[in-house]
Short mmCIF file of C-alpha atoms in Angstrom, two decimals:
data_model
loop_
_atom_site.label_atom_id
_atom_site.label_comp_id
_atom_site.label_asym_id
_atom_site.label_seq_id
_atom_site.Cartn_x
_atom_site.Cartn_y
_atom_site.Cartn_z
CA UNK A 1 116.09 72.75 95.84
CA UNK A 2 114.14 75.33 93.97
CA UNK A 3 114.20 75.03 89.75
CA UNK A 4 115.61 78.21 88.24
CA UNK A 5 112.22 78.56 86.63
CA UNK A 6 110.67 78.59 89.72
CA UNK A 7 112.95 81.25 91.20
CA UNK A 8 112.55 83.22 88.29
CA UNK A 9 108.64 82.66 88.33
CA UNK A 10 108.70 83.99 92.34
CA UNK A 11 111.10 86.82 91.58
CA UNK A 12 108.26 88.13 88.85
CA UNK A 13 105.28 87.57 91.17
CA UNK A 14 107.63 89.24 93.64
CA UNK A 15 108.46 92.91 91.43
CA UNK A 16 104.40 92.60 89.55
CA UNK A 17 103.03 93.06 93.13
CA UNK A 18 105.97 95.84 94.10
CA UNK A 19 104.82 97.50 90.96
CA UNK A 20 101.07 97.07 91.61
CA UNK A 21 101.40 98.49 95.23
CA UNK A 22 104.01 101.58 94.09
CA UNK A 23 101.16 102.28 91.28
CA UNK A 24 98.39 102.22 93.76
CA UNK A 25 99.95 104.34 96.01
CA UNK A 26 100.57 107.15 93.60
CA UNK A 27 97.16 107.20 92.35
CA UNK A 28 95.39 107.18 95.53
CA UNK A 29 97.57 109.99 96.68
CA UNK A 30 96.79 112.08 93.95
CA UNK A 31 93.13 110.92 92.92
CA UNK A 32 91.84 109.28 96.18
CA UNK A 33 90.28 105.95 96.42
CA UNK A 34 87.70 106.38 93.79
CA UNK A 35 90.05 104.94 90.61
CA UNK A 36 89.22 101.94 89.25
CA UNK A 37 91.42 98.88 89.86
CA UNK A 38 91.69 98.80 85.78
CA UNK A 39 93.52 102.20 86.07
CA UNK A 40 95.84 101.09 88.73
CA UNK A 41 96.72 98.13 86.51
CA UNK A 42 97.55 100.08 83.22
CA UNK A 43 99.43 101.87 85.46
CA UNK A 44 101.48 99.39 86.87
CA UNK A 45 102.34 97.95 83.55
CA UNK A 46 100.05 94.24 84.51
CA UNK A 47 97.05 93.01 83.07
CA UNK A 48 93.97 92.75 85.06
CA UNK A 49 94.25 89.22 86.05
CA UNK A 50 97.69 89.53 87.82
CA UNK A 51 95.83 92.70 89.86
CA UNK A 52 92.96 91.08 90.89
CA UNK A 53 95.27 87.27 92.07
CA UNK A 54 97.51 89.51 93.96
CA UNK A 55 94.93 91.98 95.32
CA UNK A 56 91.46 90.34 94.75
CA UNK A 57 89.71 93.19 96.03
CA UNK A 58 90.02 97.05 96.14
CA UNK A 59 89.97 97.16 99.97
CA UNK A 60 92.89 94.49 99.96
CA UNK A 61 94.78 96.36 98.11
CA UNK A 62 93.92 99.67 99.90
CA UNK A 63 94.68 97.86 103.63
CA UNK A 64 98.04 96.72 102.20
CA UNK A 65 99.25 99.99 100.69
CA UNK A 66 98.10 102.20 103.73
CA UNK A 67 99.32 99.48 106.85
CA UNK A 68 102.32 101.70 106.86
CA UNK A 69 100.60 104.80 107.44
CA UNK A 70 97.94 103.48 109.74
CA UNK A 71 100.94 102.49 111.76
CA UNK A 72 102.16 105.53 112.24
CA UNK A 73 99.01 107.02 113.13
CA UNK A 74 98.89 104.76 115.73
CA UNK A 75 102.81 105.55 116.76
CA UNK A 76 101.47 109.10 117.14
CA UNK A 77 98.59 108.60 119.40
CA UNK A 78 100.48 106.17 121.50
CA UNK A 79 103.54 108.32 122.04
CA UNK A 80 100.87 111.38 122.87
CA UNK A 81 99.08 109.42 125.53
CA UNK A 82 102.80 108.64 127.36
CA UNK A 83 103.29 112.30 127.49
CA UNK A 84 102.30 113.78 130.97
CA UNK A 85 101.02 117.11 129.71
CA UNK A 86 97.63 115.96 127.99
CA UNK A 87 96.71 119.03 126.39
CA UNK A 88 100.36 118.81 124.69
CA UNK A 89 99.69 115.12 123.85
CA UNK A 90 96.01 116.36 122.24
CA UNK A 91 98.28 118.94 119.96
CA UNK A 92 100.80 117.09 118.54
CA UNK A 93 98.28 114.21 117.48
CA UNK A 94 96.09 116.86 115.65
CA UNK A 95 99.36 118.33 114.05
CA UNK A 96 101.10 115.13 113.02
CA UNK A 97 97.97 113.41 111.93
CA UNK A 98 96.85 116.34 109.62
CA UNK A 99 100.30 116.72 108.76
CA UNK A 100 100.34 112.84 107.62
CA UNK A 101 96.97 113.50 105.77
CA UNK A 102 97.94 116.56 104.59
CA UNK A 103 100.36 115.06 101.68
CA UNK A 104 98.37 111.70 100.69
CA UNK A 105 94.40 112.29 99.62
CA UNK A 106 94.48 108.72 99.84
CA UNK A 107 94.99 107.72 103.34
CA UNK A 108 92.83 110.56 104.35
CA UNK A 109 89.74 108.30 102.71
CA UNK A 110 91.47 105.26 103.81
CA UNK A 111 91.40 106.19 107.53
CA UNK A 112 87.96 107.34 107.62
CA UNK A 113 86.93 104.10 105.44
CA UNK A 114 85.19 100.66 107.03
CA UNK A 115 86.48 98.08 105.06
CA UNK A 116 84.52 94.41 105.33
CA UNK A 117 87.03 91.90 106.49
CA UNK A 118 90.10 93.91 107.10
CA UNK A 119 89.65 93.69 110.45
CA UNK A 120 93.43 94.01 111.39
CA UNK A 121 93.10 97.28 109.78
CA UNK A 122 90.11 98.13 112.23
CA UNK A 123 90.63 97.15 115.16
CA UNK A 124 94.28 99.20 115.36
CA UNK A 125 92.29 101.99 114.07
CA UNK A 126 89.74 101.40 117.00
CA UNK A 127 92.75 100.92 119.39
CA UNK A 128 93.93 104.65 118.50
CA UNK A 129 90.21 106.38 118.31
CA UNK A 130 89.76 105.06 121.97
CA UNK A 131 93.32 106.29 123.26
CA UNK A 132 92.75 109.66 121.36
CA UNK A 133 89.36 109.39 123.44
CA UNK A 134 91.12 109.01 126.59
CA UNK A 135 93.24 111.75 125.79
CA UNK A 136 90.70 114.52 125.14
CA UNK A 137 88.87 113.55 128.76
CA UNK A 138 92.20 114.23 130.24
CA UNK A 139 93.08 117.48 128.43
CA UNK A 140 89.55 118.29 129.29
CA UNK A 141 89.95 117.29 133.52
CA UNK A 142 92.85 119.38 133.43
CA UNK A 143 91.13 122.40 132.56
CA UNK A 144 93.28 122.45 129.05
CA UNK A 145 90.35 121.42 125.87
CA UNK A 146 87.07 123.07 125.80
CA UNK A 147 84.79 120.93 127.44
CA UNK A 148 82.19 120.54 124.80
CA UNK A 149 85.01 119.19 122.39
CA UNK A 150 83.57 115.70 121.25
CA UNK A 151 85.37 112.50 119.28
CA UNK A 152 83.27 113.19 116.77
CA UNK A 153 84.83 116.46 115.95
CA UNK A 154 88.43 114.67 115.18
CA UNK A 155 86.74 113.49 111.88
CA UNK A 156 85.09 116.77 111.20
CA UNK A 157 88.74 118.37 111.69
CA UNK A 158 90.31 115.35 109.10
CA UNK A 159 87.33 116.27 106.41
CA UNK A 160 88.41 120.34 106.93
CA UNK A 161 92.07 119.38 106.35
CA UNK A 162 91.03 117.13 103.80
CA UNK A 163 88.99 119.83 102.10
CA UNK A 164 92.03 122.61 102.37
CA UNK A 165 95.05 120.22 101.72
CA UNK A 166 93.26 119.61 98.59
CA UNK A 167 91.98 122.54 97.21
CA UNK A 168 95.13 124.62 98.25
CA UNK A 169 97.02 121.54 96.18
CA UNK A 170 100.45 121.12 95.69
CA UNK A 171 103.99 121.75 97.65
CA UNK A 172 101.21 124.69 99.13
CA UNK A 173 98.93 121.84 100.39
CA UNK A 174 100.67 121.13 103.72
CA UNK A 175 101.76 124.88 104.23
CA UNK A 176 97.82 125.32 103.94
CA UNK A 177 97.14 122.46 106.73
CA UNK A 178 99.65 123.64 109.25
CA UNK A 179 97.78 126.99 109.28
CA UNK A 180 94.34 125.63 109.69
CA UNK A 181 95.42 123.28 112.44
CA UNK A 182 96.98 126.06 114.57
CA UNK A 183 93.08 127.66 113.93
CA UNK A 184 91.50 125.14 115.30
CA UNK A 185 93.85 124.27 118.42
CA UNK A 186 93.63 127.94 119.29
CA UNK A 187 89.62 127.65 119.31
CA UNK A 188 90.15 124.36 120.94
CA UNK A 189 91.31 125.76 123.87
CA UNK A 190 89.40 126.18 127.09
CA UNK A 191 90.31 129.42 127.80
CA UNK A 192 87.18 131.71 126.48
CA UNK A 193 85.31 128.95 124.80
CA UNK A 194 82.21 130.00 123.86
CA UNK A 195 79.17 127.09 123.40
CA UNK A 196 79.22 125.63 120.15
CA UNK A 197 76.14 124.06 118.48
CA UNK A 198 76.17 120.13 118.83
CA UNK A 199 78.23 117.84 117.82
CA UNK A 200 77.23 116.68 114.11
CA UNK A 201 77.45 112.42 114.33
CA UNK A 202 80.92 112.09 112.43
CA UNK A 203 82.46 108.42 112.89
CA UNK A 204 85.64 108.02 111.27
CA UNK A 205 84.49 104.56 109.78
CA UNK A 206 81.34 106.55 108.01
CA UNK A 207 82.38 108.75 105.56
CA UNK A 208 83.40 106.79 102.98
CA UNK A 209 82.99 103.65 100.92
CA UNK A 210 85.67 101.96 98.70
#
């Protein structure tokens, strides 16, 4: 049977990591991923040491505090693909995945991030590029999506919601995001689509570096 030191000693590990992972998550939604780990200790109240055994790298501690949202992400695109009408499943992934990166600067770097070794992290992310993929060639068969709309341009439309969730900041941030994303599905639509220039070579695992 346990000591009560012991308990005591697991409890502490147990509410130093809650506090590590609440801290991080704060400060990557309002500063992005560039902070230093030092900052996201002083903010959690722990020395250094404690960070770096619970978390002993930034993308570990990145992985953990976004799992959550990549999940959801996923959810999205899953439940989009089920639905019969494909250019309705290609809207509602754009709106609720902007939507999602709308409110956390964050998990916009973290999904567009390739992270050495966190390859659970990946390969879900992979799963949901290549049923968004899927997707767009259906919305596209039926006559729905422009046909010139590449997978590319999915990061290009995270990096403008990026760019306009954060400059419009604030509770005005995601009021700003829902109006660019109806833009863009209106010029995403087939009807009257006019050539663009070519796709520029936007992988969501190449924008960013922790």
């Amino acid at each position: 049977m346990p000591t009560e030191p012991s308990r005591m000693l697991r409890s502490d590990a147990l509410h130093n990591r809650e506090r590590i992972l609440a801290a991080a998550r704060e400060t990557f939604a309002a500063h992005g991923l560039d902070v230093p780990m030092s900052a996201i200790a002083r903010r959690s109240g722990v020395g250094a040491a404690t960070l770096y055994r619970r978390f002993p790298t930034k993308e570990s501690l990145v992985t953990e505090v976004f799992s959550d949202q990549l999940a959801d992400c996923v959810a999205v695109v899953h439940e989009a693909v089920a639905d019969p009408d494909p250019w309705r499943g290609f809207c509602a992934v754009v709106e609720k995945i902007c939507a999602l990166h709308a409110v956390d600067r964050g998990f916009t770097a973290a999904f567009l991030t390739a992270f050495p070794g966190a390859f659970a992290f990946e390969r879900e992310r992979e799963r949901a590029e290549e049923a968004f993929a899927g997707l767009v060639r259906r919305a596209q068969a039926a006559g729905r999506l422009r046909p010139d709309f590449a997978l590319a341009d999915l990061t290009l439309i995270l990096l403008a919601n990026c760019g306009v969730a954060t400059g419009a900041g604030g509770d005005t941030g995601p009021e700003a995001s829902r109006r660019l994303v109806g833009y863009l599905l209106q010029a995403f639509r087939a009807e009257g689509a006019e050539p663009l220039p070519p796709p520029a070579p936007l992988g969501l695992d190449r924008l960013y570096a922790v």
